[in-house]
Tab-separated table of C-alpha atoms and ligand atoms in Angstrom:
chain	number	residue	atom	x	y	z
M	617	UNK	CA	-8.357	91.603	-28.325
M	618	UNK	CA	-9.606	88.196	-28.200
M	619	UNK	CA	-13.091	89.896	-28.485
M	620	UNK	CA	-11.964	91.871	-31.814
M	621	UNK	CA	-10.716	88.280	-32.892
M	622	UNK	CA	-14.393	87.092	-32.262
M	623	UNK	CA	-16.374	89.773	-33.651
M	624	UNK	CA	-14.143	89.338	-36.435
M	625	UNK	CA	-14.694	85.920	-37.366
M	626	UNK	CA	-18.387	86.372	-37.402
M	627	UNK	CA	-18.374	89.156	-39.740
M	628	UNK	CA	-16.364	87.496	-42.087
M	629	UNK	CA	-17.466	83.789	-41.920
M	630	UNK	CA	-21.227	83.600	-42.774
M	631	UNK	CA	-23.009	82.245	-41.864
M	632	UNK	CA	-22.890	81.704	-38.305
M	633	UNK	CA	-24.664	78.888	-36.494
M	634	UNK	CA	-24.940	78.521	-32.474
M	635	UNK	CA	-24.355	75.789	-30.568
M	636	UNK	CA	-25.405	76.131	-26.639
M	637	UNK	CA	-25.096	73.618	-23.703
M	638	UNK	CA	-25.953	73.965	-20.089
M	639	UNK	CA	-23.358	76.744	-19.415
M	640	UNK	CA	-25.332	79.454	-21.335
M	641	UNK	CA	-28.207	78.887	-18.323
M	642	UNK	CA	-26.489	78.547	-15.659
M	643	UNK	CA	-25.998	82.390	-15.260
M	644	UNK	CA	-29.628	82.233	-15.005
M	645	UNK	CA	-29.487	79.660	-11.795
M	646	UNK	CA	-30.262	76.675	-13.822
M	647	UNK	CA	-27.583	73.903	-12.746
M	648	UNK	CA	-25.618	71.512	-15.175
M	649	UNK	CA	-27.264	68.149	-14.032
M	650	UNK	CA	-24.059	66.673	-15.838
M	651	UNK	CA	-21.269	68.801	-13.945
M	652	UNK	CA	-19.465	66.907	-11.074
M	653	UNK	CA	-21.107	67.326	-8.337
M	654	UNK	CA	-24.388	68.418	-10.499
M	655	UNK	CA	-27.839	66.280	-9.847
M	656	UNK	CA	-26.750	63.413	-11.992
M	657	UNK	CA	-23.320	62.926	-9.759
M	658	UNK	CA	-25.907	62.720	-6.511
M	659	UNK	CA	-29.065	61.008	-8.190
M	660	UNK	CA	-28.577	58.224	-10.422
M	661	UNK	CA	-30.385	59.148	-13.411
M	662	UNK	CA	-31.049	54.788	-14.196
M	663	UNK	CA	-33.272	55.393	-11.296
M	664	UNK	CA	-35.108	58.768	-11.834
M	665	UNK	CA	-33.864	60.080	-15.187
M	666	UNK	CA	-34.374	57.314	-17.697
M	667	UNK	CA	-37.360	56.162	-19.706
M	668	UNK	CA	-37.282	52.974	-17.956
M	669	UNK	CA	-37.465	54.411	-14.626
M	670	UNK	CA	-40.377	56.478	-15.719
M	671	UNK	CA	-42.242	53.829	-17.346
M	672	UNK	CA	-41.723	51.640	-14.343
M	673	UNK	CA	-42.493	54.512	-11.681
M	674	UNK	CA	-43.533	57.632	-13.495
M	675	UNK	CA	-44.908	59.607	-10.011
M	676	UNK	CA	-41.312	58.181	-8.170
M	677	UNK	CA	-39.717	60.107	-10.945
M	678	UNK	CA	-42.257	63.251	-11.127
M	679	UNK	CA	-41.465	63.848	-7.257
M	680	UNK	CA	-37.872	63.926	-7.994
M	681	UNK	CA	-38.653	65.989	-11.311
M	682	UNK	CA	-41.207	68.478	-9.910
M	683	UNK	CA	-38.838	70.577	-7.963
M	684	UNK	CA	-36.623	70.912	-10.662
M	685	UNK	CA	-39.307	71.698	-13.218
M	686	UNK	CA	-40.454	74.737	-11.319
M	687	UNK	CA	-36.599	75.850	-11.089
M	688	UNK	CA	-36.722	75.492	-15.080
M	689	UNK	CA	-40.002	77.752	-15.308
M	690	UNK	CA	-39.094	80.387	-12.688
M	691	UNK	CA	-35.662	81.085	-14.702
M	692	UNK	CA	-35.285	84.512	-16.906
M	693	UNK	CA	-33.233	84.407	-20.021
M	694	UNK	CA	-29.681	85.986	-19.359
M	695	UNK	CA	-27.070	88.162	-21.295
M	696	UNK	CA	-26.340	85.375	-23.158
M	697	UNK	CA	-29.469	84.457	-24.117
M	698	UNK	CA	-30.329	88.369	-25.054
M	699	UNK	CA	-27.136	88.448	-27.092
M	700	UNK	CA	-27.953	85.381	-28.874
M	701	UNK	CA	-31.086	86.894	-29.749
M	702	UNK	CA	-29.713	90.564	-31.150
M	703	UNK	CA	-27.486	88.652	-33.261
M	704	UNK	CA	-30.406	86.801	-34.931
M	705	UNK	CA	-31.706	90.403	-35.687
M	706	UNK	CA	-28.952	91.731	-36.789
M	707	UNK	CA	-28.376	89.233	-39.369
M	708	UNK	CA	-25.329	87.429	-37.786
M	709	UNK	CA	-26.559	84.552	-36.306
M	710	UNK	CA	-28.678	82.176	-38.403
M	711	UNK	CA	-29.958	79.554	-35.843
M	712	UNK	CA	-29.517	78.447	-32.480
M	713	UNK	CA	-28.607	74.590	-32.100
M	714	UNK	CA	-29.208	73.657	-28.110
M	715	UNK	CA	-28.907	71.048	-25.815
M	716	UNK	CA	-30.938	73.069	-23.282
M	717	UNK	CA	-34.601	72.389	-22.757
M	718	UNK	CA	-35.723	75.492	-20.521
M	719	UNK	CA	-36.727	77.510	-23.523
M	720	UNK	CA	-34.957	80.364	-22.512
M	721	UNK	CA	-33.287	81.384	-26.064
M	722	UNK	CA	-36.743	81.567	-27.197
M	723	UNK	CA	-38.163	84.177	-24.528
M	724	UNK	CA	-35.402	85.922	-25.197
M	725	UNK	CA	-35.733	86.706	-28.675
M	726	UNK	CA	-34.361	83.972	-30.740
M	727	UNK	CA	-36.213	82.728	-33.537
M	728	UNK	CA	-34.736	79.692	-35.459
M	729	UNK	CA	-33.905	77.422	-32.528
M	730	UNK	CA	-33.188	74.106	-33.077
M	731	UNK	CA	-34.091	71.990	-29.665
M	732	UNK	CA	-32.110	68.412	-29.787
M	733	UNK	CA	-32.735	67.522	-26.670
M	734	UNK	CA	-36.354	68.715	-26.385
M	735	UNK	CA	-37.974	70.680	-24.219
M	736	UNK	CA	-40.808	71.483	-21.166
M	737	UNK	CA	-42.707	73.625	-23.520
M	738	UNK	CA	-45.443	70.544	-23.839
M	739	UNK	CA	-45.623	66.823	-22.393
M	740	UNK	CA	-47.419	64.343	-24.221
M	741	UNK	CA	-49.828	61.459	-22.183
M	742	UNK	CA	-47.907	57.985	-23.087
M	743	UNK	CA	-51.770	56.603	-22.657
M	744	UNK	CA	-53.547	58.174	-25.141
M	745	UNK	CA	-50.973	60.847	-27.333
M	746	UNK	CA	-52.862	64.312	-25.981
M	747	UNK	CA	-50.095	66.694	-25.576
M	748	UNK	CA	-49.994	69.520	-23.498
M	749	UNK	CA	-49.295	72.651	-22.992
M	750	UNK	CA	-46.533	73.753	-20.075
M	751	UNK	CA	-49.250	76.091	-18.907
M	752	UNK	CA	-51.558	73.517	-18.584
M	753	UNK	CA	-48.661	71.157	-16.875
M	754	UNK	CA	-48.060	73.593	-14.474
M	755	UNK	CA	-51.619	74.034	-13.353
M	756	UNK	CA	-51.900	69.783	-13.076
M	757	UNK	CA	-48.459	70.450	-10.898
M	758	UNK	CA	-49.957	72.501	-8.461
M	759	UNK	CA	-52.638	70.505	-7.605
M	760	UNK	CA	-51.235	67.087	-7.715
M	761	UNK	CA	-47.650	66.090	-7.105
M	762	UNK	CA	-48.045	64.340	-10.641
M	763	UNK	CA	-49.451	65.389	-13.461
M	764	UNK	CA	-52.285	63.363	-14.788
M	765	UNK	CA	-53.809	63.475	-18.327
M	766	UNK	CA	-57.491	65.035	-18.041
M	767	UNK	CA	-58.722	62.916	-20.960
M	768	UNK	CA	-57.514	59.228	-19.689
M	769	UNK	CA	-55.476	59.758	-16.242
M	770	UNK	CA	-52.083	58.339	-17.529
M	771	UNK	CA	-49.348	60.416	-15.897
M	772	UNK	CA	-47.822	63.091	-18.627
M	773	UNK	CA	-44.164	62.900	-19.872
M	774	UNK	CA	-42.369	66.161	-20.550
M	775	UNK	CA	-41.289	65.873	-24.332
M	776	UNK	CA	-37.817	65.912	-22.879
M	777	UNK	CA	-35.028	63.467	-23.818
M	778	UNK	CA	-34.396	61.144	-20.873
M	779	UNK	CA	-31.932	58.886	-20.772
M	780	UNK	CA	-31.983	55.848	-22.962
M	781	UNK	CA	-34.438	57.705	-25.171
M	782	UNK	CA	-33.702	58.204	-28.752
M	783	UNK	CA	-32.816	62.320	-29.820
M	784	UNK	CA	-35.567	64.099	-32.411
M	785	UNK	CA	-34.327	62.822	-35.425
M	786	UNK	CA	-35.695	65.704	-37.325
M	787	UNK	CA	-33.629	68.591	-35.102
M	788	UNK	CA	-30.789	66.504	-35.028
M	789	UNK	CA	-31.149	66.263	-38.917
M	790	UNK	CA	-31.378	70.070	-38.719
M	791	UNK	CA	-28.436	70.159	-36.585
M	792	UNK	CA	-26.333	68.457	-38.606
M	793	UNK	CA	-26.945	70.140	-41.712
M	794	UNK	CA	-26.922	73.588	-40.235
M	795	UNK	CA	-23.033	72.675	-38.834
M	796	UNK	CA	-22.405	71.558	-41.997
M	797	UNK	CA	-23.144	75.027	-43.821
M	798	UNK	CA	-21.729	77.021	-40.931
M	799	UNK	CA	-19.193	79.221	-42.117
M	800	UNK	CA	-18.627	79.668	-38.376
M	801	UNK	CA	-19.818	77.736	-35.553
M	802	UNK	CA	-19.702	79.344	-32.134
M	803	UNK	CA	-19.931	76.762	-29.115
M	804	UNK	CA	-21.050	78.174	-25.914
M	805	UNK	CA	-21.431	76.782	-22.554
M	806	UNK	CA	-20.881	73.488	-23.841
M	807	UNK	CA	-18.066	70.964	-23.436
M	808	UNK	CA	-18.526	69.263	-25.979
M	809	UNK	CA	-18.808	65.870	-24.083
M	810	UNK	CA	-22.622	65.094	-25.335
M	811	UNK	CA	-23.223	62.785	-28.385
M	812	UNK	CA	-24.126	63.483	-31.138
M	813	UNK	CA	-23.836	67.337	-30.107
M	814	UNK	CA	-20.060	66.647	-29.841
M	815	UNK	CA	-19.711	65.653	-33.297
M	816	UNK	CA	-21.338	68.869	-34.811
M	817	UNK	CA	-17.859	70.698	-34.675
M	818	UNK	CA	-16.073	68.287	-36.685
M	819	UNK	CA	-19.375	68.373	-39.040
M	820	UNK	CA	-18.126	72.429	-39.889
M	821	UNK	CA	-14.900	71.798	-39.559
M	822	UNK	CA	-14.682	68.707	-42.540
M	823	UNK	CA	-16.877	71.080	-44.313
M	824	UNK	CA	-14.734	74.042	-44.388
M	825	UNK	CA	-15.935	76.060	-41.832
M	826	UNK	CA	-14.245	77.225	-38.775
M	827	UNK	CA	-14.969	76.647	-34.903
M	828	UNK	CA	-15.006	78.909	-32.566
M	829	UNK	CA	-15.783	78.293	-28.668
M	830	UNK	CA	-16.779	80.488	-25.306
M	831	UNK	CA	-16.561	78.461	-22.184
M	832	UNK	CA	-15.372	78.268	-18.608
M	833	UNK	CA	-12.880	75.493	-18.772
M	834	UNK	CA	-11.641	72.854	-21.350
M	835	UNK	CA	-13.786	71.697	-23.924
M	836	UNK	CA	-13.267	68.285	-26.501
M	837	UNK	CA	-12.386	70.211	-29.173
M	838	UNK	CA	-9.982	73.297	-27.565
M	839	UNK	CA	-7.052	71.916	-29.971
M	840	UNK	CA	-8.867	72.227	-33.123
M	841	UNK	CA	-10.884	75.194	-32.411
M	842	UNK	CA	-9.896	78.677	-34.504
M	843	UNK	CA	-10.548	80.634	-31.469
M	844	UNK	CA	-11.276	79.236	-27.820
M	845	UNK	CA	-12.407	82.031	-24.938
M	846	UNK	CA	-12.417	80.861	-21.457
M	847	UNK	CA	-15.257	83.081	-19.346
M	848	UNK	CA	-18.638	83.607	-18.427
M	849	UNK	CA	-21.058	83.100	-21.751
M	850	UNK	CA	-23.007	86.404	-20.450
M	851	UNK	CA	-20.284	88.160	-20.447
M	852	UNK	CA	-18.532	87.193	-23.265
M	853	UNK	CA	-21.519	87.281	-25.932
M	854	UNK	CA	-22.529	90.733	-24.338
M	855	UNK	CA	-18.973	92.000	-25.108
M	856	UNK	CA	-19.210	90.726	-28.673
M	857	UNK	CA	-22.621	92.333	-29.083
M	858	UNK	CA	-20.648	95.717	-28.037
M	859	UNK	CA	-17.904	94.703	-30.150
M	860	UNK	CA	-20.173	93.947	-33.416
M	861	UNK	CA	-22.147	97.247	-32.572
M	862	UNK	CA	-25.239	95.987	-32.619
M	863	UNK	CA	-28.328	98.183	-30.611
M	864	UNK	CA	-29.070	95.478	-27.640
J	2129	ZN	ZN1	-54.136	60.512	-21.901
């Protein structure tokens, strides 16, 4: 029922923008560094996840970084993700807004995805400004534990946010003017915790629009949400898919 309820809401309040956090990838073995007991509850991310740590120590931090960089570019795009992306198609969805950085709305299918924390599909040399490639990272990776920039040998950055670095003002710009015009914004896989992410629902809701959120426990904005459905974001979005009947 709660499905029909779902369906429902995106037929009827166009258009519909996306909102994804880390929950949409973990069904595709990609942990949530934030969750308790998640890398950043172990590792304290002052010491390997922030821009000062890097600019003080960037190999220290690429050691830490490379293991989970290869778990990033090994991972396939999940039901979600495929759901996500049939949407788009079908005219339901009109952009993705995500917090995630492994680029895996994009291999599945989506087109207009708005990145606001960045992502690992290039790094950029803080020596001289070349940017790269992931392909290209990835080959540096395997034969050095750090990649180092072929034109002047400073060690690349991924064009991820780390901590204490400021968000892409022009996606977050996009962001906020997409939740703005969102007749319905579906949250998935996010809690909602994240600034400025956190303040896109009430950016829809003071708007007019209406909220509506899939994810596996409590979320910031549960009380004002139209519809909140606690489960699996695979799952779910594959069931709304059905539900919309939409050809996968
Ligand atoms: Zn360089």
């Amino acid at each position: 029922m709660s499905i029909e309820r779902l369906a429902g809401l995106v037929r009827e309040r166009k258009p519909c923008v996306v909102l994804t956090g880390a929950g949409v990838s973990t069904e595709s073995g990609i942990p949530d560094f934030r969750s308790p007991g998640g890398l950043w509850a172990e590792f304290d991310p002052l010491e390997y996840g922030s821009i000062e740590a890097f600019r003080a120590d960037p190999a220290k931090v690429w050691r830490f970084y490379a293991p989970r960089f290869s778990v990033l570019t090994e991972a396939e795009p999940n039901d979600a993700h495929r759901a996500l992306a049939a949407l788009e198609r079908a005219g339901h969805v009109h952009a993705v807004v995500t917090q995630n950085i492994d680029l895996l709305h994009e291999r599945a299918g989506s087109r207009d995805v708005i990145e606001v924390h960045g992502s690992i599909r290039t790094s950029t040399c803080p020596g001289c400004g070349e940017r790269y490639e992931l392909a290209r990272v990835l080959e540096l990776l395997a034969d050095a534990p750090v990649p180092a920039c072929p034109a002047c040998g400073g060690v690349l950055k991924p064009d991820v946010v780390f901590f204490g670095e400021l968000l892409p003002q022009e996606a977050i710009d996009r962001a906020f003017a997409l939740a703005a015009s969102a007749g319905l914004l579906l949250v998935v896989g996010s809690a909602l915790e994240v600034h400025p992410v956190a303040g896109l629902p009430y950016e829809t809701l003071n708007a007019g629009g209406a909220v509506a959120i899939v994810n596996r426990g409590p979320t910031a904005f549960d009380s004002r949400a139209t519809l909140k459905l606690d489960g699996s974001a695979g799952e779910t979005l594959a069931a709304l898919v059905r539900a919309l009947r939409i050809p996968r």
